[in-house]
Amino acid sequence: MRRHETASGSDDEALLRRRVRPADWRQPEPKALYDLAIVGAGPAGLEAAEWAARRGFSVALVERENLGGNSLNAGSVPSKALIRTAQVQDGMREADAFGAPLPEEPSLDFAVAMARMRRIRARVAVYHSAHELAALGIDLFFGAARFAGAHALAVGDARLSFRKALVATGARPHIPDIPGLEQAGYRTSDTVFDMPALPKRLAVMGGGPLGCELGQAFCRLGAHVTIVQNDPKFLPREERDAAEILSWAMARDGMDIRLNTVVTGVRREGDTRVLETLNNAVRGEIAVDEILVCTGRVPNVEGLDLAAAGVAFAPGRGIVVDDFLCSTNPDIHAAGDVCLPLKFTNAAEASARMAARNALQQAGLRHDGAAIPWCTFCDPEIAHIGLQVWEARRRSIPIKSYTVMLSDVDRAITDGQETGFVKIHVAEGSDRILGATIVASRASELINEMAVVMSTGIGMAALAEVVHTYPAQSRALMLAAQAYRRDVDGAVRPPPPSA
């Protein structure tokens, strides 16, 4: 089944199961020696397995749960499907401004919204299904893997010997140790998409990208959402002006954001869960129907017996790797969430390709997290690549920033999407681009142009000359580069004409 085909109704979950973990799957007969054995079949493991298999290497891929990992089953794919539903719901509320008033307030059928999410998840699973992987010549094993030495894995009764191995077991939600939380009950990104009904009141513990994305989505679907974050700064990893715009947008949607607030305990009163909070020595309570815990992720290494393979692990950080993604065992690499601070699907895929090339081709590629774009998929979206201002200051790197507000971009005006900006950071005294931050409705799309620009070494002077379509929001990038040119041209004035 290809992407344009669909399943219907309750068949979607069954279709997903057939693709990500077939009930009738028969374990292959292990080869005497694999070129590459991979533990974990999330985005990183799948990327490395397919890359290696297509180049003629023998590959064993081991997955403990479902193919696709968190990204497909409980992360990027289902969350973006739900976010899209929330965007449509929110857009209907603005129909009056476009001359298309609705006869009544739009309502939501939560069951239909969740069914759409499940249908999309099953469709996206098609290209990484168990049978597709087997067709590539990959030996796929379902079960828990553990190292049985420096060059062997044990999966049930099977022993997989390898020349090289890659650990790509991902990460799982971190659950804070809060009195009463376990007894009261909570959801994480792994279980939130199983909710049978939309909660009237939802508390999101943690104000990171995932908490903000899901919080805003559920708010727009009709829940009263409160984000509780112990950090005094909203989205502390983002640039302050970007975080402030999103904070304003979420407050406009009706969300309650409580910063510098610690949850000291949770109790249950009937169907209600009560969060006991502390903010600057002031105690408070938040009564909700559901709690969503989004307080970070921790690497999955339990049961791997890394010590048996000579692989070092740092608690809270993950498998210890060098710049080439090699562990303390020279024949075992790691990729993705199990070893990287940036826990994004595209970062996992990129690191997996690099690790596979380094392991099998001795490519000598250094991992550079600054070259990977990432995005917080709220409305507006916040996307970033390279250095941020606070990082440059911390490292004493002199930079100059060029900013274009979307309210000065014609296409943003026509679309009614004027909230946001494009900001490009340049090494002072040159046109070398060090980073960019974009706040826009489609910042995740715009940032990819900056990824191409930075990866190919294109500077601001050249970017200023690239012709963009009109009208397009991406022209903001060109306008920022042209602002740089005006700045430079004004600083370097031609000598006055001779008498």
Short mmCIF file of C-alpha atoms in Angstrom, two decimals:
data_model
loop_
_atom_site.label_atom_id
_atom_site.label_comp_id
_atom_site.label_asym_id
_atom_site.label_seq_id
_atom_site.Cartn_x
_atom_site.Cartn_y
_atom_site.Cartn_z
CA MET A 1 0.00 0.00 0.00
CA ARG A 2 1.41 3.41 -0.98
CA ARG A 3 0.79 6.82 0.53
CA HIS A 4 -2.24 7.69 -1.59
CA GLU A 5 -4.10 4.62 -0.38
CA THR A 6 -5.97 4.61 2.89
CA ALA A 7 -7.44 2.22 5.39
CA SER A 8 -10.64 3.04 7.21
CA GLY A 9 -12.09 2.94 10.71
CA SER A 10 -10.67 0.41 13.17
CA ASP A 11 -8.52 -1.11 10.44
CA ASP A 12 -5.95 1.66 10.87
CA GLU A 13 -4.54 0.35 14.14
CA ALA A 14 -4.40 -3.19 12.78
CA LEU A 15 -2.65 -1.92 9.66
CA LEU A 16 -0.11 -0.06 11.76
CA ARG A 17 0.57 -3.17 13.83
CA ARG A 18 1.11 -5.26 10.69
CA ARG A 19 3.69 -2.77 9.51
CA VAL A 20 5.57 -1.95 12.70
CA ARG A 21 5.38 -5.33 14.46
CA PRO A 22 3.70 -8.16 12.55
CA ALA A 23 2.21 -10.78 14.87
CA ASP A 24 3.28 -13.58 12.54
CA TRP A 25 6.87 -12.39 12.07
CA ARG A 26 9.43 -15.18 11.88
CA GLN A 27 12.92 -14.38 13.08
CA PRO A 28 15.52 -14.89 10.33
CA GLU A 29 18.35 -17.38 10.63
CA PRO A 30 21.36 -15.36 11.83
CA LYS A 31 24.29 -15.00 9.46
CA ALA A 32 27.73 -16.10 10.62
CA LEU A 33 28.92 -12.48 10.72
CA TYR A 34 27.19 -9.17 10.03
CA ASP A 35 28.94 -6.11 8.69
CA LEU A 36 26.65 -3.99 10.85
CA ALA A 37 24.37 -4.89 13.74
CA ILE A 38 21.96 -2.17 14.84
CA VAL A 39 20.07 -2.04 18.12
CA GLY A 40 16.94 0.08 17.83
CA ALA A 41 14.69 0.67 14.82
CA GLY A 42 13.61 4.25 15.35
CA PRO A 43 14.60 7.02 12.92
CA ALA A 44 18.34 6.56 13.57
CA GLY A 45 18.37 2.77 13.36
CA LEU A 46 16.17 2.67 10.26
CA GLU A 47 18.27 5.30 8.51
CA ALA A 48 21.52 3.45 9.17
CA ALA A 49 20.07 0.05 8.25
CA GLU A 50 18.67 1.22 4.93
CA TRP A 51 21.81 3.20 4.08
CA ALA A 52 24.06 0.20 4.73
CA ALA A 53 21.82 -2.38 3.04
CA ARG A 54 21.53 -0.31 -0.14
CA ARG A 55 25.33 -0.29 -0.36
CA GLY A 56 25.69 -4.04 -0.11
CA PHE A 57 26.58 -4.44 3.56
CA SER A 58 25.01 -7.25 5.57
CA VAL A 59 22.76 -5.78 8.26
CA ALA A 60 21.02 -7.12 11.35
CA LEU A 61 18.41 -4.80 12.87
CA VAL A 62 16.99 -5.49 16.34
CA GLU A 63 13.88 -3.78 17.71
CA ARG A 64 12.45 -4.38 21.19
CA GLU A 65 9.04 -2.82 20.52
CA ASN A 66 7.71 -1.21 17.31
CA LEU A 67 9.45 -0.12 14.12
CA GLY A 68 9.61 3.65 13.75
CA GLY A 69 10.34 4.31 17.39
CA ASN A 70 8.91 7.29 19.21
CA SER A 71 8.84 9.52 16.13
CA LEU A 72 6.30 7.41 14.26
CA ASN A 73 4.33 5.83 17.07
CA ALA A 74 4.13 8.50 19.76
CA GLY A 75 6.05 11.57 18.63
CA SER A 76 6.52 13.62 15.50
CA VAL A 77 3.93 11.98 13.25
CA PRO A 78 0.89 11.75 15.57
CA SER A 79 1.63 15.11 17.20
CA LYS A 80 1.85 16.92 13.86
CA ALA A 81 -1.39 15.29 12.72
CA LEU A 82 -3.10 16.56 15.87
CA ILE A 83 -1.50 19.99 15.51
CA ARG A 84 -2.87 20.25 11.97
CA THR A 85 -6.36 19.46 13.25
CA ALA A 86 -5.94 22.17 15.88
CA GLN A 87 -4.83 24.66 13.22
CA VAL A 88 -7.94 23.97 11.16
CA GLN A 89 -10.11 24.37 14.25
CA ASP A 90 -8.42 27.67 15.08
CA GLY A 91 -8.68 28.87 11.48
CA MET A 92 -12.43 28.40 11.50
CA ARG A 93 -12.67 30.83 14.40
CA GLU A 94 -11.06 33.48 12.20
CA ALA A 95 -13.37 32.90 9.24
CA ASP A 96 -15.26 36.16 9.89
CA ALA A 97 -12.15 38.20 9.10
CA PHE A 98 -12.01 36.60 5.64
CA GLY A 99 -15.64 37.24 4.85
CA ALA A 100 -16.77 33.69 5.52
CA PRO A 101 -18.66 33.81 8.82
CA LEU A 102 -19.77 30.48 10.22
CA PRO A 103 -23.43 30.09 11.21
CA GLU A 104 -22.40 28.82 14.63
CA GLU A 105 -19.34 28.26 16.80
CA PRO A 106 -17.25 25.39 15.33
CA SER A 107 -17.35 22.17 17.31
CA LEU A 108 -14.89 19.31 17.49
CA ASP A 109 -15.47 15.58 17.19
CA PHE A 110 -12.45 14.37 19.16
CA ALA A 111 -12.95 10.76 18.10
CA VAL A 112 -12.77 11.76 14.43
CA ALA A 113 -9.67 13.86 15.08
CA MET A 114 -7.92 10.94 16.76
CA ALA A 115 -9.03 8.55 14.02
CA ARG A 116 -7.43 10.87 11.47
CA MET A 117 -4.21 10.79 13.49
CA ARG A 118 -4.22 6.99 13.55
CA ARG A 119 -4.91 6.80 9.82
CA ILE A 120 -1.99 9.11 9.06
CA ARG A 121 0.31 7.17 11.37
CA ALA A 122 -0.51 3.91 9.59
CA ARG A 123 0.11 5.50 6.18
CA VAL A 124 3.47 6.99 7.14
CA ALA A 125 4.61 3.58 8.44
CA VAL A 126 4.50 2.02 4.98
CA TYR A 127 8.04 2.72 3.80
CA HIS A 128 9.67 1.42 6.98
CA SER A 129 7.47 -1.64 7.41
CA ALA A 130 8.93 -4.98 8.40
CA HIS A 131 8.34 -6.43 4.95
CA GLU A 132 9.91 -3.42 3.22
CA LEU A 133 13.02 -3.83 5.36
CA ALA A 134 13.21 -7.54 4.63
CA ALA A 135 12.91 -6.78 0.92
CA LEU A 136 16.08 -4.69 1.23
CA GLY A 137 17.92 -7.73 2.57
CA ILE A 138 17.93 -6.55 6.19
CA ASP A 139 17.66 -9.31 8.81
CA LEU A 140 15.05 -7.96 11.21
CA PHE A 141 14.84 -9.38 14.72
CA PHE A 142 12.13 -8.45 17.23
CA GLY A 143 13.15 -8.75 20.86
CA ALA A 144 15.38 -7.30 23.56
CA ALA A 145 19.06 -7.17 22.65
CA ARG A 146 22.02 -7.29 25.00
CA PHE A 147 25.72 -7.32 24.30
CA ALA A 148 27.36 -10.71 24.73
CA GLY A 149 30.89 -9.43 24.28
CA ALA A 150 32.69 -6.80 22.25
CA HIS A 151 31.45 -8.15 18.91
CA ALA A 152 28.24 -10.04 19.62
CA LEU A 153 24.60 -9.47 20.53
CA ALA A 154 22.16 -11.86 22.13
CA VAL A 155 18.50 -11.63 21.10
CA GLY A 156 16.56 -14.35 22.83
CA ASP A 157 18.26 -17.60 21.80
CA ALA A 158 19.93 -16.01 18.78
CA ARG A 159 23.52 -14.79 18.77
CA LEU A 160 24.43 -12.07 16.27
CA SER A 161 28.14 -11.63 15.60
CA PHE A 162 29.22 -8.37 13.99
CA ARG A 163 32.19 -6.42 12.67
CA LYS A 164 30.60 -3.12 13.59
CA ALA A 165 27.57 -2.19 15.68
CA LEU A 166 25.39 0.86 16.13
CA VAL A 167 23.35 1.60 19.24
CA ALA A 168 20.27 3.64 18.33
CA THR A 169 17.86 2.81 21.12
CA GLY A 170 16.49 6.34 21.50
CA ALA A 171 15.08 7.83 24.68
CA ARG A 172 11.93 7.71 26.77
CA PRO A 173 10.00 10.28 28.81
CA HIS A 174 11.60 11.33 32.07
CA ILE A 175 9.19 11.04 34.99
CA PRO A 176 9.98 13.40 37.87
CA ASP A 177 9.93 12.06 41.41
CA ILE A 178 6.93 13.96 42.74
CA PRO A 179 4.90 12.67 45.70
CA GLY A 180 1.51 11.36 44.60
CA LEU A 181 2.13 11.65 40.84
CA GLU A 182 2.20 7.91 40.22
CA GLN A 183 -0.92 7.32 42.30
CA ALA A 184 -2.86 10.18 40.70
CA GLY A 185 -2.08 9.00 37.19
CA TYR A 186 -0.55 10.89 34.31
CA ARG A 187 0.16 10.70 30.62
CA THR A 188 3.34 11.14 28.60
CA SER A 189 4.01 11.52 24.90
CA ASP A 190 3.88 7.71 24.78
CA THR A 191 0.28 7.55 26.02
CA VAL A 192 -1.34 10.93 25.32
CA PHE A 193 -2.57 9.79 21.91
CA ASP A 194 -4.56 7.02 23.56
CA MET A 195 -6.88 9.45 25.37
CA PRO A 196 -10.49 8.44 24.65
CA ALA A 197 -11.85 11.97 25.14
CA LEU A 198 -10.65 15.55 25.14
CA PRO A 199 -10.03 16.64 28.75
CA LYS A 200 -11.74 19.84 29.83
CA ARG A 201 -8.70 20.79 31.91
CA LEU A 202 -5.14 19.72 31.12
CA ALA A 203 -1.94 20.44 33.03
CA VAL A 204 1.31 20.16 31.11
CA MET A 205 4.32 19.67 33.32
CA GLY A 206 7.33 21.05 31.46
CA GLY A 207 7.53 24.00 29.09
CA GLY A 208 9.89 22.58 26.49
CA PRO A 209 9.10 22.22 22.78
CA LEU A 210 6.96 19.08 23.17
CA GLY A 211 4.95 20.45 26.07
CA CYS A 212 4.29 23.69 24.20
CA GLU A 213 3.33 21.92 20.97
CA LEU A 214 0.86 19.53 22.57
CA GLY A 215 -0.38 22.12 25.03
CA GLN A 216 -1.28 24.61 22.30
CA ALA A 217 -2.87 21.87 20.19
CA PHE A 218 -5.14 20.68 23.01
CA CYS A 219 -5.97 24.28 23.89
CA ARG A 220 -7.13 24.98 20.35
CA LEU A 221 -9.14 21.78 20.37
CA GLY A 222 -11.06 23.08 23.37
CA ALA A 223 -9.21 22.13 26.56
CA HIS A 224 -8.22 24.66 29.21
CA VAL A 225 -4.45 24.16 29.34
CA THR A 226 -2.02 25.18 32.07
CA ILE A 227 1.73 24.83 31.50
CA VAL A 228 3.75 24.49 34.69
CA GLN A 229 7.49 25.03 34.36
CA ASN A 230 10.10 25.31 37.08
CA ASP A 231 12.44 27.42 34.93
CA PRO A 232 11.92 31.19 35.24
CA LYS A 233 12.35 31.53 31.47
CA PHE A 234 9.84 30.32 28.90
CA LEU A 235 11.55 28.04 26.35
CA PRO A 236 14.98 28.79 27.83
CA ARG A 237 16.88 27.32 24.88
CA GLU A 238 15.28 29.74 22.42
CA GLU A 239 16.33 33.33 21.78
CA ARG A 240 14.39 35.63 24.08
CA ASP A 241 12.52 37.60 21.43
CA ALA A 242 11.39 34.37 19.78
CA ALA A 243 10.21 32.88 23.07
CA GLU A 244 8.36 36.08 23.97
CA ILE A 245 6.41 36.05 20.70
CA LEU A 246 5.32 32.46 21.22
CA SER A 247 4.45 33.12 24.86
CA TRP A 248 2.22 36.00 23.73
CA ALA A 249 0.59 33.85 21.03
CA MET A 250 -0.16 31.03 23.47
CA ALA A 251 -1.61 33.44 26.01
CA ARG A 252 -3.79 34.86 23.22
CA ASP A 253 -5.07 31.33 22.61
CA GLY A 254 -6.12 31.19 26.26
CA MET A 255 -3.28 29.13 27.73
CA ASP A 256 -2.13 29.69 31.29
CA ILE A 257 1.69 29.64 31.51
CA ARG A 258 3.16 29.47 35.01
CA LEU A 259 6.93 29.95 35.12
CA ASN A 260 9.27 29.48 38.07
CA THR A 261 6.67 27.11 39.48
CA VAL A 262 7.52 23.79 41.10
CA VAL A 263 5.04 20.94 41.46
CA THR A 264 5.58 19.73 45.03
CA GLY A 265 2.89 17.07 45.07
CA VAL A 266 -0.13 15.62 43.31
CA ARG A 267 -3.29 14.15 44.78
CA ARG A 268 -6.47 12.70 43.37
CA GLU A 269 -9.96 13.74 44.38
CA GLY A 270 -12.41 11.54 42.51
CA ASP A 271 -11.87 12.14 38.81
CA THR A 272 -9.91 15.32 39.49
CA ARG A 273 -6.15 15.54 39.82
CA VAL A 274 -4.80 18.38 41.93
CA LEU A 275 -1.27 19.71 41.45
CA GLU A 276 0.23 21.33 44.53
CA THR A 277 2.59 24.10 43.43
CA LEU A 278 5.17 26.47 44.85
CA ASN A 279 6.10 29.79 43.25
CA ASN A 280 8.43 32.17 45.09
CA ALA A 281 7.37 30.69 48.45
CA VAL A 282 3.69 31.06 47.52
CA ARG A 283 1.75 27.81 47.52
CA GLY A 284 -1.06 27.10 45.09
CA GLU A 285 -3.19 24.37 43.54
CA ILE A 286 -4.23 23.52 39.99
CA ALA A 287 -7.21 21.20 39.50
CA VAL A 288 -7.29 19.30 36.20
CA ASP A 289 -8.72 16.23 34.53
CA GLU A 290 -5.47 15.01 32.95
CA ILE A 291 -1.75 15.56 33.55
CA LEU A 292 0.71 15.45 30.67
CA VAL A 293 4.33 15.01 31.76
CA CYS A 294 6.82 16.59 29.33
CA THR A 295 9.89 17.04 31.53
CA GLY A 296 12.56 15.81 29.15
CA ARG A 297 13.77 12.44 27.94
CA VAL A 298 16.32 9.91 29.19
CA PRO A 299 18.40 7.51 27.05
CA ASN A 300 17.24 3.91 26.69
CA VAL A 301 20.11 1.64 27.75
CA GLU A 302 18.53 -0.67 30.33
CA GLY A 303 19.26 -4.33 29.66
CA LEU A 304 21.85 -3.67 26.94
CA ASP A 305 24.75 -4.71 29.19
CA LEU A 306 26.98 -2.04 27.69
CA ALA A 307 29.78 -2.98 30.07
CA ALA A 308 30.07 -6.39 28.42
CA ALA A 309 31.00 -4.61 25.19
CA GLY A 310 33.25 -2.02 26.79
CA VAL A 311 30.86 0.85 26.04
CA ALA A 312 30.84 3.73 28.52
CA PHE A 313 27.62 5.43 29.59
CA ALA A 314 27.13 8.75 31.39
CA PRO A 315 23.89 8.96 33.43
CA GLY A 316 21.62 11.73 32.18
CA ARG A 317 23.73 12.21 29.06
CA GLY A 318 23.75 8.84 27.33
CA ILE A 319 26.33 6.69 25.61
CA VAL A 320 29.69 8.44 25.59
CA VAL A 321 30.82 9.13 22.02
CA ASP A 322 33.60 11.15 20.42
CA ASP A 323 33.27 13.65 17.57
CA PHE A 324 32.96 10.73 15.14
CA LEU A 325 30.09 9.15 17.13
CA CYS A 326 32.31 6.26 18.18
CA SER A 327 31.91 4.83 21.67
CA THR A 328 34.69 3.63 23.95
CA ASN A 329 34.58 0.40 21.93
CA PRO A 330 36.18 1.34 18.57
CA ASP A 331 33.81 -1.01 16.74
CA ILE A 332 30.60 0.28 18.29
CA HIS A 333 29.07 3.64 17.36
CA ALA A 334 25.93 5.36 18.64
CA ALA A 335 23.45 7.76 17.06
CA GLY A 336 20.30 9.67 17.87
CA ASP A 337 18.66 10.33 21.22
CA VAL A 338 20.71 7.72 23.08
CA CYS A 339 23.84 9.88 22.79
CA LEU A 340 22.93 13.36 21.49
CA PRO A 341 21.64 16.41 23.38
CA LEU A 342 19.46 17.47 20.41
CA LYS A 343 16.64 14.94 20.51
CA PHE A 344 15.01 15.52 17.13
CA THR A 345 14.19 13.08 14.34
CA ASN A 346 16.29 14.85 11.73
CA ALA A 347 19.26 14.99 14.11
CA ALA A 348 18.90 11.25 14.73
CA GLU A 349 18.78 10.45 11.02
CA ALA A 350 21.76 12.66 10.18
CA SER A 351 23.88 11.23 12.98
CA ALA A 352 22.97 7.68 11.95
CA ARG A 353 24.13 8.20 8.36
CA MET A 354 27.35 9.70 9.66
CA ALA A 355 27.94 6.92 12.18
CA ALA A 356 27.29 4.22 9.55
CA ARG A 357 29.71 5.85 7.12
CA ASN A 358 32.35 6.23 9.80
CA ALA A 359 31.93 2.62 10.92
CA LEU A 360 31.79 0.91 7.53
CA GLN A 361 33.74 3.28 5.28
CA GLN A 362 36.10 4.96 7.76
CA ALA A 363 34.76 8.26 6.42
CA GLY A 364 36.15 10.31 9.30
CA LEU A 365 33.10 12.58 9.46
CA ARG A 366 32.78 14.81 12.53
CA HIS A 367 29.36 15.36 14.01
CA ASP A 368 28.37 19.02 14.20
CA GLY A 369 25.08 19.66 15.94
CA ALA A 370 25.18 23.32 14.91
CA ALA A 371 24.62 22.31 11.29
CA ILE A 372 21.27 20.67 12.06
CA PRO A 373 18.09 22.77 11.92
CA TRP A 374 15.38 22.20 14.49
CA CYS A 375 11.92 23.53 15.10
CA THR A 376 9.30 23.95 17.80
CA PHE A 377 6.05 23.26 15.94
CA CYS A 378 3.73 25.70 17.67
CA ASP A 379 1.89 28.57 15.98
CA PRO A 380 3.94 30.49 15.16
CA GLU A 381 6.74 27.97 14.72
CA ILE A 382 10.24 28.71 16.00
CA ALA A 383 13.05 27.29 13.87
CA HIS A 384 16.76 27.60 14.35
CA ILE A 385 20.12 26.58 12.93
CA GLY A 386 23.67 27.32 14.01
CA LEU A 387 24.68 29.72 16.76
CA GLN A 388 22.25 31.70 18.83
CA VAL A 389 23.07 35.11 20.28
CA TRP A 390 23.49 33.82 23.82
CA GLU A 391 25.82 31.06 22.62
CA ALA A 392 27.96 33.52 20.68
CA ARG A 393 28.25 35.75 23.74
CA ARG A 394 29.18 32.83 25.96
CA ARG A 395 31.92 31.85 23.50
CA SER A 396 33.07 35.46 22.96
CA ILE A 397 32.29 35.28 19.23
CA PRO A 398 31.54 38.76 17.83
CA ILE A 399 28.42 38.62 15.66
CA LYS A 400 26.00 41.01 14.02
CA SER A 401 22.34 40.17 13.47
CA TYR A 402 20.08 41.26 10.63
CA THR A 403 16.36 41.06 11.34
CA VAL A 404 13.31 41.37 9.09
CA MET A 405 9.90 41.49 10.75
CA LEU A 406 7.18 39.55 8.95
CA SER A 407 4.98 42.62 9.21
CA ASP A 408 7.31 44.07 6.55
CA VAL A 409 6.97 41.06 4.21
CA ASP A 410 4.21 41.37 1.61
CA ARG A 411 3.18 37.69 1.58
CA ALA A 412 2.94 37.55 5.35
CA ILE A 413 0.66 40.58 5.20
CA THR A 414 -1.62 39.07 2.54
CA ASP A 415 -1.82 35.81 4.50
CA GLY A 416 -2.55 37.52 7.80
CA GLN A 417 0.56 35.86 9.26
CA GLU A 418 2.54 38.91 10.36
CA THR A 419 3.59 37.57 13.75
CA GLY A 420 7.28 36.73 13.70
CA PHE A 421 10.61 37.55 12.13
CA VAL A 422 13.66 36.27 10.31
CA LYS A 423 17.00 36.90 12.00
CA ILE A 424 20.36 35.96 10.50
CA HIS A 425 23.58 36.06 12.54
CA VAL A 426 26.82 36.94 10.74
CA ALA A 427 30.43 36.84 11.90
CA GLU A 428 31.35 40.46 12.50
CA GLY A 429 33.57 41.83 9.77
CA SER A 430 32.59 39.16 7.20
CA ASP A 431 29.51 37.84 5.41
CA ARG A 432 29.87 34.35 6.90
CA ILE A 433 26.54 33.16 8.29
CA LEU A 434 26.82 31.63 11.76
CA GLY A 435 23.17 30.98 12.50
CA ALA A 436 19.56 31.96 11.98
CA THR A 437 16.32 32.06 13.95
CA ILE A 438 12.93 32.22 12.26
CA VAL A 439 9.57 32.77 13.90
CA ALA A 440 6.77 32.24 11.38
CA SER A 441 3.77 30.07 10.60
CA ARG A 442 6.00 27.92 8.39
CA ALA A 443 9.39 28.52 9.97
CA SER A 444 10.13 24.79 9.65
CA GLU A 445 10.06 25.19 5.86
CA LEU A 446 11.95 28.51 5.70
CA ILE A 447 14.82 27.28 7.88
CA ASN A 448 15.73 24.64 5.30
CA GLU A 449 16.91 27.34 2.90
CA MET A 450 19.28 28.51 5.61
CA ALA A 451 20.49 24.93 6.09
CA VAL A 452 21.43 24.78 2.40
CA VAL A 453 23.04 28.21 2.55
CA MET A 454 25.15 27.37 5.58
CA SER A 455 26.13 23.85 4.50
CA THR A 456 27.40 25.12 1.14
CA GLY A 457 29.20 28.14 2.54
CA ILE A 458 27.02 30.75 0.83
CA GLY A 459 27.49 34.13 2.49
CA MET A 460 25.16 37.06 2.96
CA ALA A 461 26.45 38.87 -0.12
CA ALA A 462 25.53 35.94 -2.37
CA LEU A 463 22.20 35.35 -0.61
CA ALA A 464 21.27 38.98 -1.26
CA GLU A 465 21.53 38.30 -5.01
CA VAL A 466 19.41 35.12 -5.05
CA VAL A 467 16.12 35.90 -6.79
CA HIS A 468 13.12 34.73 -4.76
CA THR A 469 9.56 34.39 -6.01
CA TYR A 470 7.18 37.23 -5.26
CA PRO A 471 5.23 37.26 -3.12
CA ALA A 472 6.71 34.63 -0.80
CA GLN A 473 7.49 34.63 2.89
CA SER A 474 10.96 33.26 2.09
CA ARG A 475 11.79 36.67 0.64
CA ALA A 476 12.40 37.69 4.25
CA LEU A 477 15.69 35.80 4.04
CA MET A 478 16.69 37.75 0.94
CA LEU A 479 15.62 41.02 2.58
CA ALA A 480 17.80 40.28 5.61
CA ALA A 481 20.76 39.64 3.32
CA GLN A 482 20.05 42.84 1.43
CA ALA A 483 20.05 44.72 4.73
CA TYR A 484 23.55 43.33 5.25
CA ARG A 485 24.59 44.59 1.81
CA ARG A 486 23.26 48.06 2.56
CA ASP A 487 25.14 48.01 5.84
CA VAL A 488 28.39 47.04 4.12
CA ASP A 489 27.91 49.42 1.22
CA GLY A 490 27.29 52.24 3.66
CA ALA A 491 30.41 51.40 5.65
CA VAL A 492 32.65 51.22 2.59
CA ARG A 493 32.04 54.46 0.76
CA PRO A 494 33.77 55.18 -2.54
CA PRO A 495 36.40 57.92 -2.46
CA PRO A 496 35.19 61.36 -3.55
CA PRO A 497 35.78 62.19 -7.21
CA SER A 498 39.08 63.91 -7.88
CA ALA A 499 38.96 67.60 -8.76
#
